[in-house]
Amino acid sequence: MHIHALIVAAGQGTRAGGALPKQYQRLAGQPILRRTLNAFSAHPDVTAVTAVIASGHDALFAEASAGIAKLSAPVLGGAERQVSVRLGLEALAPLQPDVVLIHDAARPFVSRETIRSVIDAAKQHGGAIAALPVTDTLKREAVGGTIGETVSRENLWRAQTPQGFAFDQILRVHRDFADRQDMTDDASLFEAAGYSVALVEDDVQNMKITRPGDFAVAERLLEADMEQRVGSGFDVHAFEDGDHVTVCGVDIPHTHGLKGHSDADVGMHALTDAIYGALSDGDIGKHFPPSEEQWKGAASSVFLEHAIGLVRERGGKFLHADVTIMCEMPKIGPHREAMRARLAEIMDVPVGRIAVKATTTESLGFTGRREGMAAQAVATIKIPETD
Ligand code: MG
């Protein structure tokens, strides 16, 4: 059975604030539209996904949809939502889907269960929508902002999306009602044509991001869904001739220097690798190959800034790092606070989220023989459960 999701993303909507249309604005690092497309693309019951977009948004769409599976080429919409949906349905006609799910781009939190329930009900009834029973008392306004009357909420529902329909029927009613512009959702057309539409109880998470305040609510919903990750890093550098070592961004006078391709900051390297580890995204060597001349003598802050930047790009949040330096000499303790402050500055996080510790190895091993220094680090982050 061919179940096709049609995502309506043709709005120019800037009511939510910001320079970009809201469907392209980022929510915890990802365009809203990308989250919506992914919700359908990842659903096992959905065969294919098509978006209806506004003209001039091709580049925005290409960026927002890169790499998403099951996605067909976008269709250009019209000035009104109803026109956009009709153009989208016309474009799907050659594919002859059995059921089409029409969904607002601005509802990125649609659940797997809601999608499945709407598909099942649409198969059974021909039409079905996700909806929420009205729980607030309803008032109709009279003149001057006063209440004219209280309206019974009995049997009242708020229509959401997705709305699922037998494809041939919804295409026909959209063609039949092409002249009417007073329909605010697709079920209205189906009802007007005399077909029955089933109500599928949705969950409140499936909110529509419309006003500026909705972004803050949406960010909190996402954060609640984030998972915690812990990464570890370990690094060693040998001593060589020199007069100072650089550890966690702080220069410490010493009888030797540290040997390395970059500034050989053993502490910052361990911490950077711990963050890459928490992201499951390689290590310093992958992102900054030692074979490339440009990283010779590089300040290690470049690596750390890159790793923390990846956390933020993925909509994640850095929680804590714990770095342990291993050496007999130089003494680390007197520089501990300067190291914490420097790491916090590079990462743009509060210093309370960074711990730096030091230990000798009781004269044992290479650090005990004063041949070099070692460091290990643990980083804890929160990251959205995404693709
Ligand atoms: Mg290193």
PDB file of N, CA, C and O and ligand atoms in Angstrom, residues 235-237 262 264-266 269 284, ligand 1:
ATOM      1  N   ASP A 235      45.499  11.269  26.208  1.00  0.00           N
ATOM      2  CA  ASP A 235      46.564  11.764  25.342  1.00  0.00           C
ATOM      3  C   ASP A 235      47.911  11.729  26.058  1.00  0.00           C
ATOM      4  O   ASP A 235      47.969  11.795  27.289  1.00  0.00           O
ATOM      5  N   VAL A 236      48.964  11.595  25.278  1.00  0.00           N
ATOM      6  CA  VAL A 236      50.345  11.542  25.792  1.00  0.00           C
ATOM      7  C   VAL A 236      51.217  12.416  24.899  1.00  0.00           C
ATOM      8  O   VAL A 236      51.045  12.412  23.675  1.00  0.00           O
ATOM      9  N   HIS A 237      52.112  13.179  25.492  1.00  0.00           N
ATOM     10  CA  HIS A 237      53.163  13.846  24.709  1.00  0.00           C
ATOM     11  C   HIS A 237      54.495  13.688  25.427  1.00  0.00           C
ATOM     12  O   HIS A 237      54.556  13.740  26.660  1.00  0.00           O
ATOM     13  N   SER A 262      51.091  19.970  16.941  1.00  0.00           N
ATOM     14  CA  SER A 262      50.496  21.268  17.280  1.00  0.00           C
ATOM     15  C   SER A 262      51.248  21.835  18.485  1.00  0.00           C
ATOM     16  O   SER A 262      52.442  21.615  18.628  1.00  0.00           O
ATOM     17  N   ALA A 264      50.958  20.750  21.332  1.00  0.00           N
ATOM     18  CA  ALA A 264      51.168  19.593  22.210  1.00  0.00           C
ATOM     19  C   ALA A 264      50.488  19.745  23.574  1.00  0.00           C
ATOM     20  O   ALA A 264      50.973  19.248  24.583  1.00  0.00           O
ATOM     21  N   ASP A 265      49.326  20.424  23.565  1.00  0.00           N
ATOM     22  CA  ASP A 265      48.589  20.637  24.824  1.00  0.00           C
ATOM     23  C   ASP A 265      47.857  19.348  25.194  1.00  0.00           C
ATOM     24  O   ASP A 265      46.739  19.076  24.760  1.00  0.00           O
ATOM     25  N   VAL A 266      48.514  18.568  26.018  1.00  0.00           N
ATOM     26  CA  VAL A 266      48.053  17.216  26.327  1.00  0.00           C
ATOM     27  C   VAL A 266      46.667  17.233  27.002  1.00  0.00           C
ATOM     28  O   VAL A 266      45.811  16.395  26.717  1.00  0.00           O
ATOM     29  N   HIS A 269      43.931  18.278  24.436  1.00  0.00           N
ATOM     30  CA  HIS A 269      43.701  17.199  23.468  1.00  0.00           C
ATOM     31  C   HIS A 269      42.817  16.099  24.072  1.00  0.00           C
ATOM     32  O   HIS A 269      41.906  15.586  23.412  1.00  0.00           O
ATOM     33  N   ILE A 284      40.567  13.968  17.225  1.00  0.00           N
ATOM     34  CA  ILE A 284      41.271  15.137  16.669  1.00  0.00           C
ATOM     35  C   ILE A 284      41.940  14.781  15.344  1.00  0.00           C
ATOM     36  O   ILE A 284      41.895  15.549  14.392  1.00  0.00           O
TER      37      ILE A 284
HETATM   38 MG    MG B   1      47.928  15.099  21.468  1.00  0.00          MG
END
